[in-house]
XYZ file of N, CA and C in Angstrom:
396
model
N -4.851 1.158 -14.562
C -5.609 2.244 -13.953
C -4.919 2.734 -12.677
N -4.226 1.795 -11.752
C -3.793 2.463 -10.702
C -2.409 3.240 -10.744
N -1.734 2.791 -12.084
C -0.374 3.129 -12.278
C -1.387 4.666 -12.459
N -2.054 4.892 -13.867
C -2.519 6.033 -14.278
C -2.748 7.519 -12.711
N -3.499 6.396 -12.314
C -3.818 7.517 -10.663
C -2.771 8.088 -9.978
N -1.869 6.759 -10.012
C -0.607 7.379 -9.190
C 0.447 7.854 -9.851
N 0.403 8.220 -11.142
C 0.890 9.180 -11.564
C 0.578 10.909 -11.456
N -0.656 10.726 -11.417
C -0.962 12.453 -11.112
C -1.278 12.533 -10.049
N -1.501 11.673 -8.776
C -1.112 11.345 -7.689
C 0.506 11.903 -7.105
N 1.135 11.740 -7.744
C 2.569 12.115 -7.703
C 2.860 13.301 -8.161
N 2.395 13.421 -9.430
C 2.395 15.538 -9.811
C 1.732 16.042 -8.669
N 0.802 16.154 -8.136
C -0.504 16.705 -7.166
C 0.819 17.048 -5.763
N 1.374 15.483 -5.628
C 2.196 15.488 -4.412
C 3.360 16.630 -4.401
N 4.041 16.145 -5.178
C 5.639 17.265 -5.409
C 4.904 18.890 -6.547
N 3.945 19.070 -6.737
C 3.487 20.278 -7.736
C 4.453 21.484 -7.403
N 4.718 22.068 -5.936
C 5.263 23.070 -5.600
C 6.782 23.223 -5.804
N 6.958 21.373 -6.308
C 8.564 21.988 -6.398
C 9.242 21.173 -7.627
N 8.059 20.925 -8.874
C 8.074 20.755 -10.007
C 8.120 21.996 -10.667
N 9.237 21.976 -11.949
C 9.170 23.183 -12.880
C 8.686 22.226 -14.341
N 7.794 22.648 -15.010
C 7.109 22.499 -15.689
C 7.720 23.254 -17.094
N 8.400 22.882 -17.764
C 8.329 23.275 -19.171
C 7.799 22.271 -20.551
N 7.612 21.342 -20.131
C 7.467 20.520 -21.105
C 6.100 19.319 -20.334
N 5.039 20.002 -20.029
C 3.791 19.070 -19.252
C 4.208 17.483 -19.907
N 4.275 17.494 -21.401
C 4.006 15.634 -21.712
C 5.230 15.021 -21.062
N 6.561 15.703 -21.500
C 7.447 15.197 -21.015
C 7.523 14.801 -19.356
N 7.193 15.341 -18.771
C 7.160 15.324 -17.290
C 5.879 14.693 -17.046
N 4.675 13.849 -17.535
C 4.073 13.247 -17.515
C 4.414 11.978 -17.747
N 5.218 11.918 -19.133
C 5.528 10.324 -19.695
C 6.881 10.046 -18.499
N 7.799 10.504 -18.075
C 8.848 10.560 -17.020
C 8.347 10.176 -15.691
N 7.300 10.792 -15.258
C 6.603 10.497 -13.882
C 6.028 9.028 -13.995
N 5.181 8.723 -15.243
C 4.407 7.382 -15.827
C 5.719 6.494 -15.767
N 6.570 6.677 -16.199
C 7.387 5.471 -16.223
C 8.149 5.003 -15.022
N 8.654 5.958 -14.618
C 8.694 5.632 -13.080
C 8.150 5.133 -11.940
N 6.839 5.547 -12.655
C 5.681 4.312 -10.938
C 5.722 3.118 -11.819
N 5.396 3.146 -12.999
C 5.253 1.696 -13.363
C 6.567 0.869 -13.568
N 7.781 1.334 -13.296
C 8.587 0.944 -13.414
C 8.902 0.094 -11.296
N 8.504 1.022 -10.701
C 8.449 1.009 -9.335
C 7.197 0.147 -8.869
N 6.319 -0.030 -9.730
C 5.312 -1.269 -9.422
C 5.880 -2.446 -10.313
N 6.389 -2.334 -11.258
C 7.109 -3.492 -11.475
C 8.152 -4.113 -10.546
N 8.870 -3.802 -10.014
C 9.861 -3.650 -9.101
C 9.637 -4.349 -7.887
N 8.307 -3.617 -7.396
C 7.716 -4.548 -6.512
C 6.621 -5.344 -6.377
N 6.288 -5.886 -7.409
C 5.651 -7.174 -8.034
C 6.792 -8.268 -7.955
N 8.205 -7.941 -8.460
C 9.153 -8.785 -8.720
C 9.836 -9.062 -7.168
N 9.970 -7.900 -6.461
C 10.553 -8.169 -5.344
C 9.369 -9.337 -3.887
N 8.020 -8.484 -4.575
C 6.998 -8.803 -3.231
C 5.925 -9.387 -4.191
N 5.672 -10.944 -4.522
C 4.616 -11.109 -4.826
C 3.424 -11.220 -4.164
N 2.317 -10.866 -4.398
C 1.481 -11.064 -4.011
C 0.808 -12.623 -3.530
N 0.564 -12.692 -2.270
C 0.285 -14.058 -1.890
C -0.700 -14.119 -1.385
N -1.737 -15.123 -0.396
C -3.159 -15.384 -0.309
C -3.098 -14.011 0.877
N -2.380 -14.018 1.912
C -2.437 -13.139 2.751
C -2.265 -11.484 2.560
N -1.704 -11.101 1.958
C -1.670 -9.874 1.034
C -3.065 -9.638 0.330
N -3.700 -10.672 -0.294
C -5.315 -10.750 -0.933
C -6.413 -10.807 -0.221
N -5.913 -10.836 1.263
C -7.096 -10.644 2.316
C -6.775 -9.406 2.386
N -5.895 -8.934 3.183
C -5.420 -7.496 3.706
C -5.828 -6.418 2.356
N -5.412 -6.542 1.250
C -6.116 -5.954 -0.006
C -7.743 -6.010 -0.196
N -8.192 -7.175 -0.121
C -9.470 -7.750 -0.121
C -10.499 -6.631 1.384
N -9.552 -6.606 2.127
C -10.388 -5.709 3.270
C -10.473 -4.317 3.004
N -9.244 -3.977 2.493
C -9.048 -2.561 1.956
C -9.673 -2.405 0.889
N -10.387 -2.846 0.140
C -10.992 -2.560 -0.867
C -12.396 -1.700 -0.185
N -12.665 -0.545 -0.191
C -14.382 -0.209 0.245
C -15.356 -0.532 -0.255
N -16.128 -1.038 0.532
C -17.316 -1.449 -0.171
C -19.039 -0.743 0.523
N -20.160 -0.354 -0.140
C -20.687 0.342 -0.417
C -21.397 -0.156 0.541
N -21.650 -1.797 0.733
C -22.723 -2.603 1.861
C -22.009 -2.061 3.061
N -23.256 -1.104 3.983
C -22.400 -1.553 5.431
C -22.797 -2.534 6.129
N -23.087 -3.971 6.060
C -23.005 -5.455 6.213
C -21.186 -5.872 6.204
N -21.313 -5.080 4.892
C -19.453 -5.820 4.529
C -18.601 -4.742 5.142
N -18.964 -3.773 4.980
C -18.332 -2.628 6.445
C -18.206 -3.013 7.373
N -19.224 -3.378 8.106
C -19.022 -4.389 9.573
C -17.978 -5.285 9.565
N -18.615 -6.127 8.801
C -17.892 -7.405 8.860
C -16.074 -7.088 8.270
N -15.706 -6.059 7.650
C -14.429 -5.543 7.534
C -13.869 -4.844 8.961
N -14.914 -4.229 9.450
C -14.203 -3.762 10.622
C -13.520 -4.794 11.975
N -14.896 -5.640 11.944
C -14.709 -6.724 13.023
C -13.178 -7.460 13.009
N -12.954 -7.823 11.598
C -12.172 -8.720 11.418
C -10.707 -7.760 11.417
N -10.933 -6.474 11.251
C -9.488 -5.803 11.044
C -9.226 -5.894 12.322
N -10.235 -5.620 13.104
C -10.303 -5.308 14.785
C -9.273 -6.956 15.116
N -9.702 -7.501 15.458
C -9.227 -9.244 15.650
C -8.028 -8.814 15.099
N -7.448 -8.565 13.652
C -6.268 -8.836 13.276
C -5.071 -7.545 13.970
N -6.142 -6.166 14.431
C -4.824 -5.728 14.710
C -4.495 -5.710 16.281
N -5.605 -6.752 16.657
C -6.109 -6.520 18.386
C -4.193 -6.839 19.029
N -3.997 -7.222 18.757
C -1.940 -7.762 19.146
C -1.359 -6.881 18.819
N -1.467 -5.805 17.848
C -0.596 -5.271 17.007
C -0.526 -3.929 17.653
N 0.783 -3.402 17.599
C 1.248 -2.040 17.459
C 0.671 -1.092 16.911
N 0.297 0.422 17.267
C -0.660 0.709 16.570
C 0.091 1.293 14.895
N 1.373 1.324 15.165
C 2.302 1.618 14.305
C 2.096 0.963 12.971
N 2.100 -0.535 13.196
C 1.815 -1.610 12.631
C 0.260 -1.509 11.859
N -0.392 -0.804 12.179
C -1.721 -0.403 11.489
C -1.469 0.602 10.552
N -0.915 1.771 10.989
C -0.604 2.507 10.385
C 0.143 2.207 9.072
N 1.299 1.359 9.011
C 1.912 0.849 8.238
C 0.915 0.211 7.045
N 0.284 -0.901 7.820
C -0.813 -1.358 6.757
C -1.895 -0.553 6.179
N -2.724 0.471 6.977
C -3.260 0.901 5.874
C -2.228 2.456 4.743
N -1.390 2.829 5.087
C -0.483 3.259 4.073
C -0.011 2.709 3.001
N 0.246 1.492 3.268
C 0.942 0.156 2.146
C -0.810 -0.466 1.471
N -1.456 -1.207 1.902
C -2.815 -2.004 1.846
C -3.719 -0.524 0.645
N -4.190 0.576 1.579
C -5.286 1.201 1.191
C -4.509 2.545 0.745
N -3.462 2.764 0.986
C -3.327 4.367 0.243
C -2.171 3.741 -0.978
N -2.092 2.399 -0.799
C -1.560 2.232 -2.134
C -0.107 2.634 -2.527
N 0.904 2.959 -1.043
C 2.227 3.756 -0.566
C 2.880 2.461 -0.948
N 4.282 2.630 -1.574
C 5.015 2.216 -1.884
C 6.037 1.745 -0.125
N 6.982 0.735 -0.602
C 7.558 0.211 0.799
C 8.387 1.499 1.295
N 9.190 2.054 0.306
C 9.892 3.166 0.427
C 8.851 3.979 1.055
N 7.973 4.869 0.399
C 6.884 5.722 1.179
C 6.448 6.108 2.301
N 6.473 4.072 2.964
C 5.837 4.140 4.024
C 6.882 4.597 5.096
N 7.824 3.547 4.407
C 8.916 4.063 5.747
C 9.591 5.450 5.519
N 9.743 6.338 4.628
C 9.843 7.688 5.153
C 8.718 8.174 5.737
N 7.800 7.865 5.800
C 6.337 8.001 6.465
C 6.459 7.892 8.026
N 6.642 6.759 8.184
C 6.631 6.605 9.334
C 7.951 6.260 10.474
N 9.324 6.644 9.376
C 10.545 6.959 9.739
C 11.007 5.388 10.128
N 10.518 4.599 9.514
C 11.692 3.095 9.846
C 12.099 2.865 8.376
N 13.337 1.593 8.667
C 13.869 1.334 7.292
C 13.020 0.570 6.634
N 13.077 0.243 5.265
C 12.162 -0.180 4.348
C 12.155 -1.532 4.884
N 13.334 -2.396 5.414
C 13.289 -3.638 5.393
C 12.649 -3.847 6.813
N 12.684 -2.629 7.568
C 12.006 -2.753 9.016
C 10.174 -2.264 8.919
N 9.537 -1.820 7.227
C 8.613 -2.119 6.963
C 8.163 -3.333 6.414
N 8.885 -3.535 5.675
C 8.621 -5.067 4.978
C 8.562 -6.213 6.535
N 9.259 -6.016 7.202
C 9.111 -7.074 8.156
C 8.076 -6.713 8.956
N 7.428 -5.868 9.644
C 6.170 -5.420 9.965
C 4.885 -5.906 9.323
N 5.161 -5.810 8.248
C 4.004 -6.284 6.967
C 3.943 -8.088 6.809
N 4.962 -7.966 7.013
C 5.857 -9.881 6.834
C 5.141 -10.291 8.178
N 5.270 -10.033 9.213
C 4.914 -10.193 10.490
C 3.604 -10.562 10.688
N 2.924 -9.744 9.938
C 1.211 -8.960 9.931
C 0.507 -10.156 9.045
N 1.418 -10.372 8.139
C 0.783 -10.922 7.064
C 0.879 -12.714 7.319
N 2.053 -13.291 8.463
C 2.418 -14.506 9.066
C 1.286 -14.867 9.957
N 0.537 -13.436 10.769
C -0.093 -13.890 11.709
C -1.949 -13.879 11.173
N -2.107 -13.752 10.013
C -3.542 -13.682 9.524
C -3.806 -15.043 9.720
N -5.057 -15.563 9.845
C -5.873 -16.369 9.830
C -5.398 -17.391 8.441
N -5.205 -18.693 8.432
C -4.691 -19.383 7.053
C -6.007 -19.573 6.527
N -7.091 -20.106 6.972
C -8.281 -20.239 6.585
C -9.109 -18.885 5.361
N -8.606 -17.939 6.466
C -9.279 -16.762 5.889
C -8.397 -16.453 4.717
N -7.352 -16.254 4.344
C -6.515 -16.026 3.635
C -6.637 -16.495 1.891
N -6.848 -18.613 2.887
C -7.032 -19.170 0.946
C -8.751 -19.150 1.151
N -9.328 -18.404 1.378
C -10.484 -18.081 0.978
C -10.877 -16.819 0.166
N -9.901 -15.931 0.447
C -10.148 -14.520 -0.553
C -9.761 -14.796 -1.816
């Protein structure tokens, strides 16, 4: 489902400077490419307990009980942090931006996002972490 989204996620993005003669073709081409690019980084970046909190927070949820209690705790985690470093995470975490993405996003190198995230993700709570 999320490959599916971020595929027309990606037409929506570049539309103005897509030429269109063949819609399936340029559908199945776009499809294989994110999922080829979420494969990619599944293999490069697995997912670990700390990544499943930071995901786990980014997920919205409908209770504002668990709203709160998401805010409090983002608050605590980014209270040290750069605000850059937020930015980074919710681009990567909640908009679901690829490592590449972020850092043309926010103009650092990919490996100077990954270490931001690496950083972010060293200093979470261990408790909280193997609990999500």
């Amino acid at each position: 489902m999320d490959a599916m989204h971020d595929v027309f996620v990606e037409v929506l993005r570049r539309h103005e400077t897509i030429e269109v003669d063949a819609p399936a073709a340029l559908f199945m081409r776009v499809a294989t490419n994110v999922c080829l690019n979420k494969l990619r980084t599944q293999r490069r970046r697995p997912e670990d307990g700390a990544d499943e909190l930071l995901l786990h927070i980014a997920a919205q949820s409908p209770d504002p009980a668990a709203q709160s209690s998401a805010r409090r705790l983002l608050a605590r985690i980014f209270a040290r942090e750069a605000e850059s470093t937020l930015e980074i995470a919710v681009l990567h975490y909640v908009d679901r931006m690829t490592l590449e993405e972020v850092a043309q996003e926010v103009g650092l190198s990919v490996s100077g996002v990954r270490k931001r995230l690496r950083t972010l993700r060293d200093r979470l709570p261990v408790e909280q972490g193997a609990a999500s």
